[in-house]
Tab-separated table of C-alpha atoms and ligand atoms in Angstrom:
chain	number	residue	atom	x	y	z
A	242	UNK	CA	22.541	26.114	-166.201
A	243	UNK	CA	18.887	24.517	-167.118
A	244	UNK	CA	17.531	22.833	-163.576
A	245	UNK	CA	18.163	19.427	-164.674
A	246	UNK	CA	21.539	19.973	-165.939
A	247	UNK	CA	22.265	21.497	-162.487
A	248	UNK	CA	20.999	18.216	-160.855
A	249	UNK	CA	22.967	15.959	-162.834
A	250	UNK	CA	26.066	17.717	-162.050
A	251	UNK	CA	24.915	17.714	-158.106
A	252	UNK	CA	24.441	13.885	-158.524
A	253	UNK	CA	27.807	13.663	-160.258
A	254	UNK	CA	29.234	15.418	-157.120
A	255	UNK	CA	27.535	13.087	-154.627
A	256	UNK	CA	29.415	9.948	-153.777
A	257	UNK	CA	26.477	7.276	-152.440
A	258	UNK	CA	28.526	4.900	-150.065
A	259	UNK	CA	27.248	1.774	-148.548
A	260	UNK	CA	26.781	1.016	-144.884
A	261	UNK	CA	29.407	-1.726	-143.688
A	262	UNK	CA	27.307	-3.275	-141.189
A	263	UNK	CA	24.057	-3.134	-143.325
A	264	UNK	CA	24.515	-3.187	-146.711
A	265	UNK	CA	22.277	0.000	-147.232
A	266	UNK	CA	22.957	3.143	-148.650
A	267	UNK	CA	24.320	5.788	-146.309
A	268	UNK	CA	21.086	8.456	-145.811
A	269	UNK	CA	21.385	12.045	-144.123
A	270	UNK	CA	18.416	13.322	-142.790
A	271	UNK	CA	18.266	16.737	-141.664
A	272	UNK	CA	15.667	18.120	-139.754
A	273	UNK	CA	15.322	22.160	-139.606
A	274	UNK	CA	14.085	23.002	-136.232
A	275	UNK	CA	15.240	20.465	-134.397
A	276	UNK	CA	14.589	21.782	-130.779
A	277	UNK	CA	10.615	22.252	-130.776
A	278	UNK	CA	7.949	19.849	-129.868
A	279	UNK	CA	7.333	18.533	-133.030
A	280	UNK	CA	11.752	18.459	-133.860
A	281	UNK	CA	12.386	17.035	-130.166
A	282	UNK	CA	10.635	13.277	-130.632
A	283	UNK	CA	11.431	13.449	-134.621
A	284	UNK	CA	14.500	13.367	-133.711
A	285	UNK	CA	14.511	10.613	-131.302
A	286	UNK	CA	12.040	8.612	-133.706
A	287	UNK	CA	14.414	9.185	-136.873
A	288	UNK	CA	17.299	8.331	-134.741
A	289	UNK	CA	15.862	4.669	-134.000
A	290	UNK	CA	15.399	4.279	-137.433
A	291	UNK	CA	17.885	1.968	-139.117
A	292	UNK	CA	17.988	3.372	-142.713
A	293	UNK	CA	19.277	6.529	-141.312
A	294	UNK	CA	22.705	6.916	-141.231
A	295	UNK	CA	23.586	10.291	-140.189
A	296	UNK	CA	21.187	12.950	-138.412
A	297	UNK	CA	21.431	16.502	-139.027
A	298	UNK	CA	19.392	18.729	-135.961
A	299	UNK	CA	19.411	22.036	-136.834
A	300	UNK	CA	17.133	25.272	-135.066
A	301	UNK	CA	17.940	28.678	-134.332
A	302	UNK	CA	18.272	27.620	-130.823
A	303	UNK	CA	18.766	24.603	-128.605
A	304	UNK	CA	20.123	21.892	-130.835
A	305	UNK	CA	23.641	21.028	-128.749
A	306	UNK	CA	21.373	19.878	-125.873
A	307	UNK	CA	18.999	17.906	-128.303
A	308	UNK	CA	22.028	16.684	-130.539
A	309	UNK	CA	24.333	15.743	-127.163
A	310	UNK	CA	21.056	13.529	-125.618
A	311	UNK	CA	19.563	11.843	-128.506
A	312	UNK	CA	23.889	11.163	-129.797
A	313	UNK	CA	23.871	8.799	-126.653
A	314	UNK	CA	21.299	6.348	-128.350
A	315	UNK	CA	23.295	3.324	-129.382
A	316	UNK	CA	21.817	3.372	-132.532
A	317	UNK	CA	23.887	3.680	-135.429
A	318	UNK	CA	22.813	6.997	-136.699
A	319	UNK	CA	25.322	10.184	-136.053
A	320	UNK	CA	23.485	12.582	-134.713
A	321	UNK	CA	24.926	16.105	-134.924
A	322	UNK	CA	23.356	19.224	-133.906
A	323	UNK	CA	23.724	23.085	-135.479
A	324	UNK	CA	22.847	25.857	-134.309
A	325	UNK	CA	22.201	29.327	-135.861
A	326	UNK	CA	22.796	30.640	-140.032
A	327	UNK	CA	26.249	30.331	-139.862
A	328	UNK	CA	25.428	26.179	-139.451
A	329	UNK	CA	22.598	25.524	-141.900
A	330	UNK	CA	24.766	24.470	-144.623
A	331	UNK	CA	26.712	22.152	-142.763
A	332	UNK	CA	23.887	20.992	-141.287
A	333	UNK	CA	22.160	20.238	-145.076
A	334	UNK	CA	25.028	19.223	-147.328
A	335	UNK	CA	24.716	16.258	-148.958
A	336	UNK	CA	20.834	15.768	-146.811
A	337	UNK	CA	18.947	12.919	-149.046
A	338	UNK	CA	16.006	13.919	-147.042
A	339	UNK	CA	15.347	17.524	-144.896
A	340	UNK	CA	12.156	17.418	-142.876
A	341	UNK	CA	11.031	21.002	-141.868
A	342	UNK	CA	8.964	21.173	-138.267
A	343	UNK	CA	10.031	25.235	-138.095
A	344	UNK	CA	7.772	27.767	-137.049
A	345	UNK	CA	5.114	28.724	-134.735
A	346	UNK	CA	2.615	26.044	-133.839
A	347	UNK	CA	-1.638	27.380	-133.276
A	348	UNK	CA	-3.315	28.335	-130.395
A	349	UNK	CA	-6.670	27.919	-129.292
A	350	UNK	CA	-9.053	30.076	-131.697
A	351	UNK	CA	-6.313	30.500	-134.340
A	352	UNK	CA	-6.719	28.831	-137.953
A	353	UNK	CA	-3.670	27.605	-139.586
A	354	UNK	CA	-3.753	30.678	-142.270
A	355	UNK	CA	-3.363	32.795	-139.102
A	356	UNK	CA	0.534	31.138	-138.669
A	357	UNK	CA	1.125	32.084	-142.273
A	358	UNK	CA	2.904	35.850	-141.030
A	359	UNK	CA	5.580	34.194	-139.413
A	360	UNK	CA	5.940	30.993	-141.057
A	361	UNK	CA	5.774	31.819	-144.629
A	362	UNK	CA	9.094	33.782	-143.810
A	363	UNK	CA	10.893	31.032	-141.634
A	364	UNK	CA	10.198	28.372	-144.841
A	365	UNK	CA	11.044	30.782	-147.344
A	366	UNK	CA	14.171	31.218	-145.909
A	367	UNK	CA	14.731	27.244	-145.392
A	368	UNK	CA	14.083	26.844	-149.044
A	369	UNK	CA	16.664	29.107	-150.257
A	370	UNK	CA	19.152	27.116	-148.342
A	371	UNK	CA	18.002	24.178	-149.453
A	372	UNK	CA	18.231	25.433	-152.721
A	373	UNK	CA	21.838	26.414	-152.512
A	374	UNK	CA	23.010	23.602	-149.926
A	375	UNK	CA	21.041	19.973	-151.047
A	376	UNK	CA	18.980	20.835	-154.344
A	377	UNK	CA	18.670	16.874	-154.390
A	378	UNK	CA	16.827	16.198	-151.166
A	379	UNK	CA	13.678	15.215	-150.495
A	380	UNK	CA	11.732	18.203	-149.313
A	381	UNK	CA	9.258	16.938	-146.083
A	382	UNK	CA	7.531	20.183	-145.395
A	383	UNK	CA	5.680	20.387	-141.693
A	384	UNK	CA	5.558	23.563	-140.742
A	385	UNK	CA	1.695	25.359	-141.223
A	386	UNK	CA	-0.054	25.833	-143.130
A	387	UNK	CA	1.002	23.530	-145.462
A	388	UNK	CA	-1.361	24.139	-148.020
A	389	UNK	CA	0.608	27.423	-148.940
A	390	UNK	CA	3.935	26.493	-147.258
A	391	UNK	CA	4.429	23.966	-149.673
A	392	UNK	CA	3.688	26.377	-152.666
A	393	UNK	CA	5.987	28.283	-151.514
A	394	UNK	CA	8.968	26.256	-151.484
A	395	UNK	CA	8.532	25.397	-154.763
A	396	UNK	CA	8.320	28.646	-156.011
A	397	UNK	CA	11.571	28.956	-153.836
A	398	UNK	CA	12.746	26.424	-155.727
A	399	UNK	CA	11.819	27.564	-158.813
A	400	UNK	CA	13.428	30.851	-158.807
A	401	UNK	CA	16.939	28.916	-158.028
A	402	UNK	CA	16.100	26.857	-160.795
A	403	UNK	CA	16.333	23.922	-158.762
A	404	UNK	CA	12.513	22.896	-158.368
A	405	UNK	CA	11.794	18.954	-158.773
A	406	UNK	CA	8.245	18.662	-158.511
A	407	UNK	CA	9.052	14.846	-157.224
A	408	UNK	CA	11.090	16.093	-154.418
A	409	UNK	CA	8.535	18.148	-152.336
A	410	UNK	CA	6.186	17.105	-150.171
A	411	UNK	CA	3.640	18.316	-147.938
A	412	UNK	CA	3.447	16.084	-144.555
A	413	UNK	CA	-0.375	14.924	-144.488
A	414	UNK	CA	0.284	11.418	-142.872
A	415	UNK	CA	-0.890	12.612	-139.409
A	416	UNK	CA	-4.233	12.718	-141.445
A	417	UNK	CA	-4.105	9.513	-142.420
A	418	UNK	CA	-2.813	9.012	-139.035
A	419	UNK	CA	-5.896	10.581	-137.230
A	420	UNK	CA	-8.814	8.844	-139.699
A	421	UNK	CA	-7.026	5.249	-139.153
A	422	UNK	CA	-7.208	5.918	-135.614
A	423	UNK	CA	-11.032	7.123	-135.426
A	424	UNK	CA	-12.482	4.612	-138.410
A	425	UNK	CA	-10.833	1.531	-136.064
A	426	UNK	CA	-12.262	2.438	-133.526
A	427	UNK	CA	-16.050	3.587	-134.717
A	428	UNK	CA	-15.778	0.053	-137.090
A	429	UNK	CA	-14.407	-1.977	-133.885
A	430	UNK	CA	-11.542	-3.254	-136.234
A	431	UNK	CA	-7.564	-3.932	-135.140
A	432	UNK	CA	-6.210	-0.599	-135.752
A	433	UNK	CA	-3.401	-2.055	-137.478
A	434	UNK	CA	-5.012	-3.596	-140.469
A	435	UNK	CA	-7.053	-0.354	-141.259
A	436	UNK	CA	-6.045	2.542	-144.272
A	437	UNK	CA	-7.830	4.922	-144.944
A	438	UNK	CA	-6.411	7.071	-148.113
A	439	UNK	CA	-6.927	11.365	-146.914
A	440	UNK	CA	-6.801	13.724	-150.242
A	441	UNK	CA	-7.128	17.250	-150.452
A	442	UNK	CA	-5.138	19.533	-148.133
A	443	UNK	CA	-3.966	19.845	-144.542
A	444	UNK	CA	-6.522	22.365	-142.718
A	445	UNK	CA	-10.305	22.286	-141.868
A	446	UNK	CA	-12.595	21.240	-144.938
A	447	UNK	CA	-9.476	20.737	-146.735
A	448	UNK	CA	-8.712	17.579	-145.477
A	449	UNK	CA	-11.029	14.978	-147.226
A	450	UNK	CA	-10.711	11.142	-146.047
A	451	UNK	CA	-11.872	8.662	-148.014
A	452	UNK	CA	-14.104	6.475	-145.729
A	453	UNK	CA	-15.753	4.946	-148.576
A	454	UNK	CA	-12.490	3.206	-149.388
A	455	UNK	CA	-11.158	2.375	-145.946
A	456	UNK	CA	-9.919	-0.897	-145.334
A	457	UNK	CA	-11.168	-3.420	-143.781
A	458	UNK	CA	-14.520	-2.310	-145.083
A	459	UNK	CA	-17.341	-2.306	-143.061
A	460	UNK	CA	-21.227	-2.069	-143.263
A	461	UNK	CA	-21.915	-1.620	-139.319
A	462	UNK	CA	-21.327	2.364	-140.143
A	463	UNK	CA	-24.325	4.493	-140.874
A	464	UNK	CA	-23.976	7.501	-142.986
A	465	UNK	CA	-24.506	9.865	-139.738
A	466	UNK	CA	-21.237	7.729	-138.022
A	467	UNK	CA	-19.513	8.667	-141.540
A	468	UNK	CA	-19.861	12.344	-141.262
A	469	UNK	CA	-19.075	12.067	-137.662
A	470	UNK	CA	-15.395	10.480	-138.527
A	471	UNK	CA	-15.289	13.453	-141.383
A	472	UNK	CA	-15.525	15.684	-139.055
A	473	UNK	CA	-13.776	14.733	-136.622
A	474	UNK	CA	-10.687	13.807	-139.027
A	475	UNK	CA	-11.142	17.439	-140.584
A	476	UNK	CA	-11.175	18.484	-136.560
A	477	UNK	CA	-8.192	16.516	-135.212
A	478	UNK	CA	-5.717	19.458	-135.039
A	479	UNK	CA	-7.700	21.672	-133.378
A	480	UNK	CA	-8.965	19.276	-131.094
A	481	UNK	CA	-5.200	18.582	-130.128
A	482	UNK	CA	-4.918	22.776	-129.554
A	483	UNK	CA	-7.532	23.210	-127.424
A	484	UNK	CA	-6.556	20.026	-124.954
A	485	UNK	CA	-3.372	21.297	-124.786
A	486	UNK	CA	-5.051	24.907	-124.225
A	487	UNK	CA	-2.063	27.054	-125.347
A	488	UNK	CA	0.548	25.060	-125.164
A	489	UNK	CA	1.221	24.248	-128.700
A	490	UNK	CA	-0.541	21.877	-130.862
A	491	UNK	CA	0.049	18.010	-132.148
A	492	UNK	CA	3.658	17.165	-131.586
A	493	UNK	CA	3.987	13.574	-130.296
A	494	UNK	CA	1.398	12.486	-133.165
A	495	UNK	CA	2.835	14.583	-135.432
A	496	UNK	CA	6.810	13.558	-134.883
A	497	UNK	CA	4.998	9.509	-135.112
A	498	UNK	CA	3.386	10.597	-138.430
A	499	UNK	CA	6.706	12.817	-139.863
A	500	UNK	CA	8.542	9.705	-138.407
A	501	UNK	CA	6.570	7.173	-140.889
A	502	UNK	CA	6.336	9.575	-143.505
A	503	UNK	CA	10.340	10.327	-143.958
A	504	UNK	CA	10.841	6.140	-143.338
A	505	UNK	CA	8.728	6.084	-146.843
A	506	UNK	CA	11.051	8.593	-148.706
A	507	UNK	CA	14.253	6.706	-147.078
A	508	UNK	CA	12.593	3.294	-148.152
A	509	UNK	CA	11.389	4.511	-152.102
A	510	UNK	CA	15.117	6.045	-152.449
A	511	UNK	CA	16.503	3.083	-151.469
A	512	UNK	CA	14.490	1.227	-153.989
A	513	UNK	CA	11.943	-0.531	-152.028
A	514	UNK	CA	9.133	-1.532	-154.436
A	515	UNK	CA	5.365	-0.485	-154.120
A	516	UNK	CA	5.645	2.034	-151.128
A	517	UNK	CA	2.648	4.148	-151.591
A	518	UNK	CA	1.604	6.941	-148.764
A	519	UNK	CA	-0.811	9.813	-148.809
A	520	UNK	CA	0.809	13.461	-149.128
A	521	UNK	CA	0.554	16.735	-150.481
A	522	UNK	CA	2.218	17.586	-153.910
A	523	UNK	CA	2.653	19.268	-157.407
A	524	UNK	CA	-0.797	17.635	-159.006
A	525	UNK	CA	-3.295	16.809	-161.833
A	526	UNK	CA	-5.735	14.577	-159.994
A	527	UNK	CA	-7.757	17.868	-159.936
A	528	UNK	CA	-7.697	21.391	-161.851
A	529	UNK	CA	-5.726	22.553	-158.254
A	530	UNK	CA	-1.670	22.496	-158.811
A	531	UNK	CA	-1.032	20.979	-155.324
A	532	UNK	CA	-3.074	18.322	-154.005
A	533	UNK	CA	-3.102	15.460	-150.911
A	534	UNK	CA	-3.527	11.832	-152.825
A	535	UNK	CA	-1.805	8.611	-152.463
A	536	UNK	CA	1.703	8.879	-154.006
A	537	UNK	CA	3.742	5.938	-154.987
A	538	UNK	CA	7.399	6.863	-153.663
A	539	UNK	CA	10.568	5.713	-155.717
A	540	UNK	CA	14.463	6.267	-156.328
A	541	UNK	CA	13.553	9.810	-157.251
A	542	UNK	CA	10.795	10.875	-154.740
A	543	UNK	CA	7.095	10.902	-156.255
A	544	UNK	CA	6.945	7.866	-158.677
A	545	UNK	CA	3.343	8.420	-159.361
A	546	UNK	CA	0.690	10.431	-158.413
A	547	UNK	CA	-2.421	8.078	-157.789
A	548	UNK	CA	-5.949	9.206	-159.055
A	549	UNK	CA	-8.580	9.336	-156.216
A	550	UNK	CA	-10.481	6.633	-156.976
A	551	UNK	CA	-14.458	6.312	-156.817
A	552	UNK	CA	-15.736	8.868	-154.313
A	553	UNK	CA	-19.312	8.243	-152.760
A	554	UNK	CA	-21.328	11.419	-152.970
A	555	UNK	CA	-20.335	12.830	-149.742
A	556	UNK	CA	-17.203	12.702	-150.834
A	557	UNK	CA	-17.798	14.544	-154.167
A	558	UNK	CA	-19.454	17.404	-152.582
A	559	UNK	CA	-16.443	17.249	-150.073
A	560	UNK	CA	-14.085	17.332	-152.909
A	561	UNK	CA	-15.946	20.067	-154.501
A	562	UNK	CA	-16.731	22.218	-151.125
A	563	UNK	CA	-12.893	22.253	-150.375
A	564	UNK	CA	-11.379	23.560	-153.919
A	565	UNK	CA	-12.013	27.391	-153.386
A	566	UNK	CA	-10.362	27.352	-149.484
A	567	UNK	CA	-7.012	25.346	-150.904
A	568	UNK	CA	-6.963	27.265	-154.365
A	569	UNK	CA	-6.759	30.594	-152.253
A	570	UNK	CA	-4.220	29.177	-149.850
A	571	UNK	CA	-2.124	27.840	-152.638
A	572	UNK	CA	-2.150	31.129	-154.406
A	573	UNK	CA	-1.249	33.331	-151.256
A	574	UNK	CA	1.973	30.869	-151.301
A	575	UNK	CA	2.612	31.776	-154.462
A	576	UNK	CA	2.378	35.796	-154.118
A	577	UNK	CA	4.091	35.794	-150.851
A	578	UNK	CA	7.104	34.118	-152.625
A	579	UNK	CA	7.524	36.246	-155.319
A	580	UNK	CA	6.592	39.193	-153.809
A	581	UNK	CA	8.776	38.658	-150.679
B	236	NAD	P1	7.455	24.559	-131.673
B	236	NAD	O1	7.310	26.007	-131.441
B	236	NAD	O2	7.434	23.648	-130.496
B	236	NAD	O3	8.811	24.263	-132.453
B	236	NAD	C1	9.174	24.978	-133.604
B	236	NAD	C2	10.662	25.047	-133.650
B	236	NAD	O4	11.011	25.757	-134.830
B	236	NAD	C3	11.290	25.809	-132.456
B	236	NAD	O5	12.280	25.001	-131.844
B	236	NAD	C4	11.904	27.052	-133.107
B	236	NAD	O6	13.095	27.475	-132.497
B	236	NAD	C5	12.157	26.519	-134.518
B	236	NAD	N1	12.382	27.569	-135.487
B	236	NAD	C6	11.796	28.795	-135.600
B	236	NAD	N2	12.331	29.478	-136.622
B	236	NAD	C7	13.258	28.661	-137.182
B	236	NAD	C8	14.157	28.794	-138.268
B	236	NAD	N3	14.204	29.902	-138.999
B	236	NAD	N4	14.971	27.769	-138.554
B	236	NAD	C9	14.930	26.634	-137.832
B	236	NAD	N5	14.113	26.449	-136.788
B	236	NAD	C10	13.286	27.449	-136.468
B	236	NAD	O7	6.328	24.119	-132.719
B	236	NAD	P2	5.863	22.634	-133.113
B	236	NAD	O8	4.763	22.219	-132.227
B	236	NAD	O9	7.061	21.768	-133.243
B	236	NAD	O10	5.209	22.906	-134.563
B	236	NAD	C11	6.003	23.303	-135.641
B	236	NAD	C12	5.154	23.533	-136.880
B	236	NAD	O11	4.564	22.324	-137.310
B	236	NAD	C13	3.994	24.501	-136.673
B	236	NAD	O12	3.892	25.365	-137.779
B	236	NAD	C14	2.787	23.599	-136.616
B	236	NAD	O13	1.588	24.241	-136.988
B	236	NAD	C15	3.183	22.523	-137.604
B	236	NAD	N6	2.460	21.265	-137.511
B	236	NAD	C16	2.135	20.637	-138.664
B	236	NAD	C17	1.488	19.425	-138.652
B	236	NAD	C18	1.151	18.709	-139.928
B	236	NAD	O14	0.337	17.790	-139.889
B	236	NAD	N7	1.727	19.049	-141.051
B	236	NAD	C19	1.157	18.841	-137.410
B	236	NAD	C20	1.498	19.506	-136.248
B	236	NAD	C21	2.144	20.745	-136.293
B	237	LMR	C1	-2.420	19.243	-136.877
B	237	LMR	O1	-3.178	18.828	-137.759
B	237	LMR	O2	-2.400	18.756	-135.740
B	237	LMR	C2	-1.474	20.354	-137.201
B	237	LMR	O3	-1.730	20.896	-138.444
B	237	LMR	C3	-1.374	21.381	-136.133
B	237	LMR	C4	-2.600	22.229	-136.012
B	237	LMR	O4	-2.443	23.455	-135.915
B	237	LMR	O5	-3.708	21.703	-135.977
C-alpha cells in the first residue's frame, strides 16, 4: 500500500471524539521514556495541560511509580504508565502526539555525537514502533543528538512506508528557550515579551539564533554583547552538564521547553490559527535536508516551513560555518539507519 493510502486508511480507523466537559478533541500523548529526568517533569507538565486528554508514560523501567503519582493530579488527563516491549503498543495506539526523551543524557567533556552509540539504537527502535503502532502521530524527537536522531526516524519511517515529512520534529525550543532567556536579560527587557527565532541544528555551532531579529529590538547591544549571547546560546547545554557535573544534563528546562513545544502540536491539530514555533525538520530553507527554522504548525503537523529571514553578517558566516558539522551529522543518521 503507497504511504498515503496507508494513512488514509489509519485515519479512517481513528474515531476523533470530543471532550464532554471541554468541547475539545480528545488528544493522547505518549511519552517514550517516561521515568528519566527529562520524562519525570514532562510528564507532570503535560499532565497540567488541558488539551491533553489521555497520557501514555512509557520506559523500560519505572513508569508504575511515575504513572501511579502524577494519576493523582486532579487534572483531567488519564495518565497510564507501561512498562517494558511487551507495553509499547498499548502505550502508542491511537497517540496524536509521542514525545521521545529516551536515551542517555552527556556528561561533562562529552559532545552530543558521543551519545549517538547508544541512542541511535534506542530511537531506531522507537520509530519502528511508531511506525507499526501510531503512523499518524506527531513525532517530538528529544533524545541526542538530534541532528541525526531525527534523520533517523525518518528513514525509519521511510522504510515502513509511513514517513510524513510534516509529522517529525526535532525538539529545538529549549534553544529558543535559552536565547529568550539570555537576550532579556543582556537587553534589560521583560522576558516575556522577547522571541528570538534559533535556526540551524541542536549542538555547538549548529545552533544559530537570530539576534538580529529578536523582539523587542534593541540598540543598547554592541556587536561584542551579540557574540557573547551566540555563544553562550550555542553553550547552554553544556553549561547545564558541567553544573550538574555528572549528573545528567538539562532536564527541568528541557521538560518546560518539550512541555511548550508538544502544547504547539496539540494546539495546530486542534486547529488553532497562526501557531508558529522554531524546530528541526525535513527542509529547503537551505541545500541541508533537515533544518531548525520557524515552522507554522497546523491540522496536519508542519503547515509551513518559514524562510530565515534577513541575516546580519554574523549570522551569514554563522549559517555558513555550521553546514559541514550538521550535513555530516545528518548523514551518519542516515547510514546508521539503513545499515543497522
Ligand atoms: P535520563 O537518563 O534521565 O532519562 C532517559 C530515560 O530514557 C531513562 O528513564 C531510561 O530508562 C529511558 N530509556 C532508555 N532506553 C529506553 C527505551 N528503549 N525506551 C524507552 N525509554 C528508554 O536522561 P534525560 O536527562 O531525561 O535525557 C534524555 C535525552 O534527552 C538525552 O539523550 C539527552 O541528551 C536529551 N536532551 C535533549 C535536549 C534537547 O534540547 N533536544 C535537551 C536535554 C536533553
Ligand atoms: C541541551 O541543550 O541542554 C541538551 O541538548 C542536552 C545536552 O547534552 O546539552
Amino acid at each position: 500500500m503507497k504511504p498515503s493510502m496507508m494513512r488514509s486508511a489509519c485515519q479512517l480507523l481513528r474515531r476523533r471524539s470530543y471532550s464532554s466537559t471541554s468541547g475539545q478533541p480528545e488528544r493522547k500523548v505518549a511519552i517514550l521514556g517516561a521515568a528519566g529526568g527529562i520524562g519525570q517533569p514532562l510528564a507532570l507538565l503535560m499532565k497540567l495541560n488541558p488539551l491533553v486528554s489521555s497520557l501514555s508514560l512509557y520506559d523500560i523501567a519505572g513508569t508504575p511509580g511515575v504513572a501511579a503519582d502524577i494519576s493523582h493530579i486532579n487534572t483531567p488527563a488519564l495518565a497510564k504508565g507501561f512498562m517494558g516491549e511487551d507495553q509499547l503498543k498499548e502505550a502508542l495506539e491511537g497517540s496524536d502526539v509521542v514525545i521521545i526523551p529516551a536515551g542517555v543524557p552527556r556528561k561533562p567533556g562529552m559532545t552530543r555525537d558521543d551519545l549517538f552509540n547508544i541512542n541511535a539504537g534506542i530511537v531506531k527502535n522507537l520509530a519502528i514502533a511508531i511506525a507499526k503502532y501510531c503512523p499518524n502521530a506527531l513525532v517530538n524527537m528529544i533524545s541526542n543528538p538530534v541532528n541525526s536522531t531525527v534523520p533517523i526516524a525518518a528513514e525509519v519511517f521511510k522504510k515502513a512506508g509511513t514517513y510524513d515529512e510534516k509529522r517529525l520534529f526535532g525538539v529545538t525550543t529549549l534553544d529558543v528557550v535559552r536565547a529568550k532567556t539570555f537576550y532579556a536579560g543582556k537587553a534589560n527587557v521583560p522576558v516575556t515579551d522577547v522571541n528570538v527565532p534559533v535556526v540551524g541544528g541542536h549542538a555547538g555551532i549548529t545552533i544559530l539564533p537570530l539576534f538580529s531579529q529578536a523582539t523587542p529590538a534593541t540598540n543598547a547591544l554592541s556587536h561584542e554583547d551579540i557574540k557573547a549571547l551566540t555563544k553562550r546560546t550555542q553553550d547552554g547545554g553544556t553549561e547545564v552538564v558541567e553544573a550538574k557535573a555528572g549528573k545528567g544534563s538539562a532536564t527541568l528546562s528541557m521538560a518546560y521547553a518539550g512541555a511548550v513545544f508538544a502544547d504547539a502540536c496539540l494546539k495546530g491539530l486542534n486547529g488553532v490559527p497562526d501557531i508558529v514555533e522554531c524546530s528541526y525538520v525535513q527542509s529547503t530553507v537551505t541545500e541541508l535536508p533537515f533544518f531548525a527554522s520557524k515552522v507554522k504548525l497546523g491540522k496536519n503537523g508542519v503547515e509551513e516551513v518559514l524562510g530565515l529571514g534577513e541575516l546580519s553578517d554574523f549570522e551569514k558566516e554563522g549559517l555558513e560555518n555550521l553546514k559541514g558539522e550538521l550535513k555530516s551529522s545528518i548523514e551518519k543518521g542516515i547510514k546508521f539507519a539503513n545499515e543497522n
